[in-house]
Coordinates of C-alpha atoms and ligand atoms in Angstrom, one line a residue:
M353 CA -71.1 -42.8 -44.5
G354 CA -74.7 -43.6 -43.4
S355 CA -78.0 -41.8 -43.8
E356 CA -77.3 -38.1 -44.3
R357 CA -79.7 -37.0 -41.6
A358 CA -79.1 -39.6 -38.9
V359 CA -76.9 -38.4 -36.1
A360 CA -76.0 -40.6 -33.1
V361 CA -76.1 -39.0 -29.7
F362 CA -74.1 -41.0 -27.0
G363 CA -75.4 -40.0 -23.6
A364 CA -78.7 -39.1 -25.2
Y365 CA -80.8 -39.1 -22.0
G366 CA -78.5 -36.9 -20.0
H367 CA -79.4 -33.3 -19.3
T368 CA -77.3 -31.9 -22.2
G369 CA -78.0 -35.0 -24.4
R370 CA -81.7 -34.2 -24.3
F371 CA -81.1 -30.7 -25.4
V372 CA -79.0 -32.0 -28.3
V373 CA -81.6 -34.6 -29.3
A374 CA -84.4 -32.0 -29.3
H375 CA -82.3 -29.5 -31.3
L376 CA -81.3 -32.2 -33.8
R377 CA -85.0 -32.8 -34.4
E378 CA -85.8 -29.1 -34.7
R379 CA -83.1 -28.9 -37.4
G380 CA -84.5 -31.8 -39.4
F381 CA -81.9 -34.4 -38.3
I382 CA -82.9 -37.9 -37.1
P383 CA -81.3 -38.4 -33.7
V384 CA -80.2 -42.0 -32.9
L385 CA -80.3 -42.4 -29.2
A386 CA -77.3 -44.2 -27.6
G387 CA -76.3 -44.7 -24.0
R388 CA -75.5 -47.3 -21.4
D389 CA -79.0 -47.6 -19.7
P390 CA -81.5 -49.3 -21.9
G391 CA -84.4 -48.3 -19.7
K392 CA -83.6 -44.6 -19.8
L393 CA -83.1 -44.8 -23.5
Q394 CA -86.5 -46.4 -24.0
T395 CA -88.2 -43.8 -21.9
L396 CA -86.6 -41.0 -24.0
A397 CA -87.4 -42.9 -27.3
A398 CA -91.0 -43.1 -26.2
S399 CA -91.2 -39.3 -25.8
A400 CA -91.4 -38.7 -29.6
P401 CA -92.2 -40.8 -32.7
G402 CA -89.5 -42.5 -34.8
L403 CA -86.7 -42.4 -32.2
D404 CA -84.3 -45.3 -32.4
A405 CA -82.8 -46.4 -29.1
R406 CA -79.5 -48.3 -29.2
P407 CA -77.9 -49.4 -25.9
A408 CA -74.2 -49.1 -26.0
S409 CA -71.4 -48.9 -23.4
A410 CA -68.0 -47.3 -23.6
G411 CA -66.4 -50.6 -22.6
D412 CA -68.0 -52.6 -25.4
P413 CA -66.7 -51.6 -28.9
D414 CA -69.3 -53.9 -30.7
S415 CA -72.2 -52.1 -29.0
L416 CA -70.7 -48.7 -30.0
D417 CA -70.4 -50.0 -33.6
R418 CA -74.1 -51.0 -33.6
A419 CA -75.0 -47.6 -32.1
L420 CA -73.2 -45.7 -34.9
A421 CA -74.2 -48.0 -37.8
G422 CA -75.9 -46.1 -40.6
T423 CA -75.4 -42.7 -39.0
A424 CA -73.6 -39.7 -40.6
A425 CA -72.0 -38.3 -37.4
V426 CA -71.9 -38.8 -33.6
I427 CA -72.2 -36.3 -30.8
N428 CA -70.8 -37.5 -27.5
C429 CA -72.6 -36.0 -24.6
A430 CA -71.6 -38.7 -22.0
G431 CA -69.3 -37.3 -19.4
P432 CA -66.9 -37.7 -17.6
F433 CA -65.2 -37.8 -21.0
A434 CA -62.0 -39.3 -19.4
T435 CA -64.0 -42.6 -19.8
T436 CA -66.1 -42.1 -22.9
A437 CA -64.1 -39.9 -25.4
A438 CA -61.5 -42.4 -26.6
P439 CA -63.8 -45.4 -27.1
V440 CA -66.4 -43.3 -29.0
I441 CA -63.7 -41.7 -31.2
E442 CA -62.4 -45.1 -32.0
A443 CA -65.9 -46.2 -33.0
A444 CA -66.4 -43.1 -35.1
L445 CA -63.0 -43.8 -36.9
R446 CA -64.1 -47.4 -37.6
A447 CA -67.5 -46.1 -38.9
G448 CA -65.8 -43.4 -41.0
I449 CA -68.0 -40.6 -39.5
P450 CA -67.2 -37.3 -37.9
Y451 CA -67.0 -37.1 -34.1
V452 CA -68.1 -34.1 -32.0
D453 CA -68.1 -33.9 -28.2
V454 CA -69.1 -31.5 -25.5
T455 CA -66.3 -32.1 -23.0
G456 CA -65.5 -29.5 -20.5
E457 CA -62.6 -31.5 -19.2
I458 CA -59.2 -29.9 -19.9
E459 CA -57.4 -33.3 -19.6
S460 CA -59.8 -35.1 -21.9
G461 CA -59.4 -32.3 -24.6
V462 CA -55.6 -32.6 -24.2
D463 CA -55.8 -36.4 -24.6
T464 CA -57.9 -36.2 -27.7
F465 CA -55.5 -33.9 -29.4
A466 CA -52.5 -36.0 -28.3
D467 CA -53.8 -39.4 -29.0
F468 CA -55.8 -38.9 -32.2
T469 CA -54.2 -36.1 -34.2
D470 CA -52.0 -38.2 -36.4
R471 CA -54.6 -41.0 -37.1
A472 CA -57.4 -38.5 -37.7
R473 CA -55.3 -36.5 -40.1
A474 CA -54.1 -39.7 -42.0
A475 CA -57.8 -40.8 -42.3
G476 CA -59.1 -37.4 -43.3
A477 CA -61.4 -37.7 -40.3
V478 CA -62.9 -34.8 -38.4
I479 CA -62.8 -34.8 -34.6
V480 CA -64.0 -31.8 -32.7
P481 CA -63.7 -32.0 -28.9
A482 CA -65.4 -29.4 -26.6
M483 CA -67.9 -28.2 -29.2
A484 CA -69.9 -26.7 -26.4
F485 CA -70.4 -23.6 -24.2
Y486 CA -67.0 -24.1 -22.7
G487 CA -64.3 -24.8 -25.3
G488 CA -66.4 -24.1 -28.4
L489 CA -68.0 -20.7 -27.9
G490 CA -65.0 -19.1 -26.2
D491 CA -62.7 -20.3 -29.1
L492 CA -65.1 -19.0 -31.7
L493 CA -65.3 -15.6 -29.9
I494 CA -61.6 -15.3 -29.5
T495 CA -61.0 -16.3 -33.1
A496 CA -63.6 -13.8 -34.3
A497 CA -62.1 -11.0 -32.1
M498 CA -58.6 -11.7 -33.5
G499 CA -59.9 -10.7 -37.0
D500 CA -56.8 -10.3 -39.2
W501 CA -54.3 -10.8 -36.3
T502 CA -52.4 -14.0 -36.6
A503 CA -50.9 -13.7 -33.1
A504 CA -51.6 -11.9 -29.8
D505 CA -49.9 -11.4 -26.5
E506 CA -52.8 -12.6 -24.4
A507 CA -56.5 -13.7 -24.5
H508 CA -59.0 -13.5 -21.7
I509 CA -62.5 -15.1 -21.6
A510 CA -64.5 -13.7 -18.7
Y511 CA -67.7 -15.7 -17.9
G512 CA -70.5 -13.7 -16.4
L513 CA -73.0 -16.3 -15.3
S514 CA -76.0 -15.1 -13.3
S515 CA -75.9 -18.4 -11.4
W516 CA -74.5 -22.0 -11.9
H517 CA -76.6 -24.9 -10.8
P518 CA -74.5 -27.9 -11.9
T519 CA -75.8 -31.2 -13.2
A520 CA -74.7 -34.5 -11.9
G521 CA -72.5 -34.7 -15.0
T522 CA -70.8 -31.4 -14.2
R523 CA -70.1 -32.6 -10.7
A524 CA -68.7 -35.9 -11.8
T525 CA -66.5 -34.3 -14.4
S526 CA -65.1 -31.7 -12.0
K527 CA -64.3 -34.5 -9.6
V528 CA -62.4 -36.5 -12.2
S529 CA -60.5 -33.5 -13.4
R530 CA -59.6 -32.6 -9.8
Q531 CA -58.3 -36.1 -9.2
R532 CA -56.3 -36.1 -12.5
R533 CA -54.5 -32.9 -11.5
G534 CA -53.9 -34.1 -7.9
G535 CA -56.0 -31.3 -6.4
R536 CA -53.9 -28.6 -8.0
R537 CA -55.3 -25.8 -10.2
I538 CA -54.3 -25.3 -13.8
R539 CA -53.7 -22.4 -16.0
Y540 CA -52.3 -21.6 -19.5
A541 CA -49.3 -19.3 -19.4
D542 CA -46.0 -18.9 -21.4
G543 CA -47.4 -21.2 -24.1
Q544 CA -48.1 -24.2 -21.8
L545 CA -50.4 -25.7 -19.3
E546 CA -49.1 -25.1 -15.8
Y547 CA -50.2 -26.8 -12.6
R548 CA -50.1 -24.6 -9.5
D549 CA -50.7 -25.0 -5.8
D550 CA -51.5 -21.4 -5.0
A551 CA -55.0 -19.9 -4.8
S552 CA -56.7 -18.4 -7.8
P553 CA -56.6 -14.6 -7.7
T554 CA -59.8 -12.6 -7.3
L555 CA -60.0 -9.8 -9.9
H556 CA -62.4 -7.1 -11.1
W557 CA -63.5 -7.7 -14.6
P558 CA -65.0 -4.8 -16.7
F559 CA -67.9 -6.7 -18.2
P560 CA -70.1 -4.8 -20.6
D561 CA -73.8 -4.2 -19.8
P562 CA -75.8 -5.5 -18.2
I563 CA -73.2 -6.8 -15.7
G564 CA -70.7 -4.0 -15.6
P565 CA -67.5 -4.2 -13.5
H566 CA -67.8 -7.3 -11.3
A567 CA -65.6 -9.6 -9.1
V568 CA -64.4 -12.7 -10.8
I569 CA -62.2 -15.7 -9.8
G570 CA -59.3 -15.2 -12.1
E571 CA -57.8 -18.3 -13.8
F572 CA -61.0 -20.3 -13.2
T573 CA -59.6 -22.4 -16.0
T574 CA -61.9 -23.9 -18.6
V575 CA -61.3 -26.2 -21.6
D576 CA -60.9 -23.0 -23.7
V577 CA -57.2 -23.3 -22.7
V578 CA -57.0 -26.4 -24.9
T579 CA -59.1 -25.2 -27.9
V580 CA -57.8 -21.6 -28.3
P581 CA -54.0 -22.4 -28.2
S582 CA -54.6 -25.5 -30.4
H583 CA -54.7 -23.1 -33.4
L584 CA -53.9 -19.5 -32.3
S585 CA -50.5 -18.2 -31.4
I586 CA -51.3 -16.7 -28.0
P587 CA -49.0 -17.5 -25.1
H588 CA -51.3 -16.5 -22.3
V589 CA -54.9 -17.6 -22.3
H590 CA -56.9 -17.0 -19.1
T591 CA -60.5 -17.7 -18.3
H592 CA -62.4 -16.0 -15.4
M593 CA -65.7 -16.7 -13.7
T594 CA -68.1 -14.4 -11.7
V595 CA -67.5 -15.2 -8.0
E596 CA -71.1 -16.1 -7.3
A597 CA -71.3 -18.7 -10.1
A598 CA -67.9 -20.1 -9.0
R599 CA -69.1 -20.4 -5.5
E600 CA -72.3 -22.1 -6.5
V601 CA -70.8 -24.7 -8.8
L602 CA -68.4 -25.7 -6.1
A603 CA -70.8 -25.8 -3.2
P604 CA -72.0 -29.4 -2.4
D605 CA -75.6 -28.4 -1.8
T606 CA -76.4 -26.3 -4.9
P607 CA -79.4 -27.8 -6.7
T608 CA -79.4 -29.1 -10.3
P609 CA -80.8 -26.7 -13.0
A610 CA -84.6 -26.1 -12.7
V611 CA -86.7 -26.0 -15.9
T612 CA -88.3 -22.6 -16.3
D613 CA -89.5 -22.4 -19.9
A614 CA -91.1 -24.6 -22.6
H615 CA -87.7 -25.4 -24.1
G616 CA -86.5 -26.9 -20.8
R617 CA -84.1 -24.1 -20.0
S618 CA -83.3 -22.8 -16.6
A619 CA -83.4 -19.1 -15.7
Q620 CA -79.6 -18.8 -15.8
T621 CA -78.3 -16.1 -18.1
F622 CA -74.7 -15.7 -19.4
L623 CA -72.5 -13.0 -20.8
V624 CA -69.1 -14.2 -22.3
D625 CA -66.6 -11.4 -22.7
A626 CA -63.7 -12.5 -25.0
L627 CA -60.8 -10.1 -25.3
V628 CA -57.4 -10.3 -27.1
R629 CA -54.6 -7.9 -26.5
R630 CA -51.6 -7.2 -28.8
D631 CA -49.0 -4.4 -28.2
G632 CA -51.5 -2.6 -25.9
T633 CA -54.4 -2.8 -28.4
E634 CA -57.5 -4.7 -27.5
R635 CA -60.1 -6.5 -29.6
R636 CA -63.3 -7.9 -28.2
A637 CA -66.2 -10.2 -28.9
V638 CA -69.2 -10.6 -26.5
A639 CA -71.9 -13.2 -26.4
R640 CA -75.1 -13.2 -24.4
G641 CA -77.7 -15.9 -23.9
R642 CA -79.6 -18.2 -21.6
D643 CA -78.7 -21.6 -20.0
I644 CA -75.2 -22.9 -20.7
Y645 CA -76.4 -26.5 -21.0
A646 CA -79.2 -25.7 -23.4
V647 CA -77.0 -23.5 -25.6
T648 CA -74.5 -26.3 -26.0
A649 CA -77.1 -28.0 -28.3
P650 CA -77.1 -25.4 -31.1
L651 CA -73.3 -25.2 -30.9
A652 CA -72.8 -28.9 -31.4
V653 CA -75.6 -29.3 -33.9
E654 CA -74.5 -26.4 -36.0
A655 CA -71.0 -27.9 -36.0
V656 CA -72.3 -31.2 -37.3
H657 CA -74.4 -29.5 -39.9
R658 CA -71.4 -27.6 -41.2
I659 CA -69.2 -30.7 -41.2
L660 CA -71.8 -32.7 -43.1
T661 CA -72.3 -29.9 -45.7
G662 CA -68.5 -29.4 -46.2
R663 CA -68.4 -25.9 -44.7
T664 CA -65.1 -26.6 -43.0
R665 CA -61.5 -25.5 -43.1
A666 CA -59.6 -28.4 -41.5
T667 CA -59.6 -32.1 -40.9
G668 CA -58.0 -34.1 -38.1
V669 CA -58.5 -33.2 -34.4
T670 CA -59.6 -29.6 -34.5
S671 CA -61.3 -26.9 -32.6
A672 CA -64.3 -24.8 -33.5
G673 CA -62.2 -21.7 -34.3
K674 CA -59.9 -23.6 -36.6
I675 CA -62.4 -25.6 -38.6
F676 CA -65.2 -23.1 -39.0
D677 CA -65.6 -19.5 -40.2
A678 CA -65.9 -18.1 -36.7
P679 CA -67.9 -14.9 -37.3
D680 CA -70.2 -16.7 -39.7
F681 CA -70.8 -19.5 -37.2
L682 CA -71.5 -17.1 -34.4
H683 CA -74.1 -15.2 -36.4
A684 CA -75.7 -18.5 -37.3
L685 CA -76.3 -19.2 -33.6
S686 CA -78.9 -16.4 -33.4
P687 CA -81.5 -16.4 -31.7
H688 CA -79.8 -18.8 -29.2
I689 CA -76.8 -16.5 -28.7
S690 CA -76.5 -12.9 -29.6
V691 CA -73.0 -11.7 -30.5
D692 CA -71.3 -8.3 -30.6
L693 CA -68.1 -8.2 -32.5
H694 CA -66.0 -5.1 -31.9
Ligands
LIG1242 N1 -68.1 -27.9 -22.3 C1 -69.4 -27.5 -21.9 O1 -69.7 -26.3 -21.9 C2 -70.4 -28.5 -21.5 C3 -71.7 -28.2 -21.6 C4 -72.6 -29.2 -21.2 C5 -72.2 -30.4 -20.7 N2 -70.9 -30.7 -20.6 C6 -70.4 -31.9 -20.1 O2 -71.2 -33.0 -20.6 C7 -71.2 -34.0 -19.7 C8 -72.7 -34.4 -19.4 O3 -73.3 -33.3 -18.8 P1 -74.8 -33.3 -18.4 O4 -75.1 -32.0 -17.9 O5 -75.6 -33.8 -19.6 O6 -74.8 -34.4 -17.2 P2 -75.9 -35.5 -16.8 O7 -77.3 -35.0 -17.0 O8 -75.5 -36.0 -15.5 O9 -75.7 -36.6 -18.0 C9 -74.5 -37.4 -18.0 C10 -74.7 -38.4 -19.1 O10 -73.5 -39.1 -19.3 C11 -73.8 -40.5 -19.2 N3 -72.6 -41.2 -18.7 C12 -71.8 -40.9 -17.7 N4 -70.7 -41.7 -17.6 C13 -70.9 -42.6 -18.6 C14 -70.2 -43.8 -19.1 N5 -69.1 -44.2 -18.5 N6 -70.7 -44.4 -20.1 C15 -71.8 -44.1 -20.8 N7 -72.5 -43.0 -20.4 C16 -72.1 -42.3 -19.3 C17 -74.9 -40.6 -18.2 O11 -75.5 -41.8 -18.3 P3 -76.1 -42.6 -16.9 O12 -77.3 -41.8 -16.5 O13 -76.3 -44.0 -17.3 O14 -75.0 -42.5 -15.9 C18 -75.8 -39.5 -18.7 O15 -76.5 -39.8 -19.9 C19 -70.5 -33.6 -18.5 O16 -69.2 -34.1 -18.5 C20 -70.4 -32.1 -18.6 O17 -69.3 -31.5 -18.0 C21 -70.0 -29.7 -21.0

């Protein structure tokens, strides 16, 4: 274990990486900037005093070892994670430090659980994939909504985004995922991932205020279908997306997010409505906030903070809902995310 406060960020100069670096600094951590482009790293390092830039590439294990040397944890923000997750996890295991990533890729999340569960458990290591808006927040909300239930019939996470202007990383990641599933769509039903050739249904989802009932693309499947079933006994986990946001993220000419405030956030707002159903009874948790990329930073950094201070309930490859006290974690996200637990 290295310096208690030093946290490596791989992909530090990406859109999400920058939010994570800034948030680490706000929380008193010392971000160690890592990534494959030395020039972009240097530019970011020059933006604030005391930032250490360490060029590293996913294909060069020695460079990753140098990037992680002396750090207490690593947050991987470099996607597509199909390429970066495994090499950075290997480096974290060699360094003996926890690994957190922000993948939104279903297949990358599946691979991390499949490929590292046994080794991580044997080593007592902590590996948390998808500790982000997609994957982490939904899992925390579903886990909190479950309360004392140990099983449910179905879970739904409806994403009410006011807009979705994707970054280059989101587009690259979507492309890789599409290729990996041969152009088919994916959903989680009857306790397993299912590849399908039919079109996603359009549904009406009863969002709470301020959205209200609204059309969504049903089974617009996110990495929550990896994190939630990894620890909760729920055979059907479905995620839905407001039609306008789904249309925007898929359109080739939608611009990247525009900065609209001093924190670098866009004007995008979100409402995440998480619902579990058992024997006809529903339980719900709702989160509201601004900018899905910006809000990923407090999620990932709070996770690292809790791991480093021992506020955890699991080791091995694990999801947010399993390793953390979900209601307590969600409340700690204020003022970045406001949460209603019903
Ligand atoms: N789950 C979620 O809710 C969530 C939230 C936010 C972001 N994400 C994911 O995080 C990733 C980054 O998103 P972003 O918005 O930050 O995109 P971005 O601004 O385009 O940044 C992508 C970053 O990844 C780096 N990168 C890409 N491929 C790499 C490779 N093979 N080796 C090393 N570095 C590599 C890029 O470096 P170069 O500039 O050198 O290419 C850049 O630093 C995406 O996969 C996105 O889906 C997920």
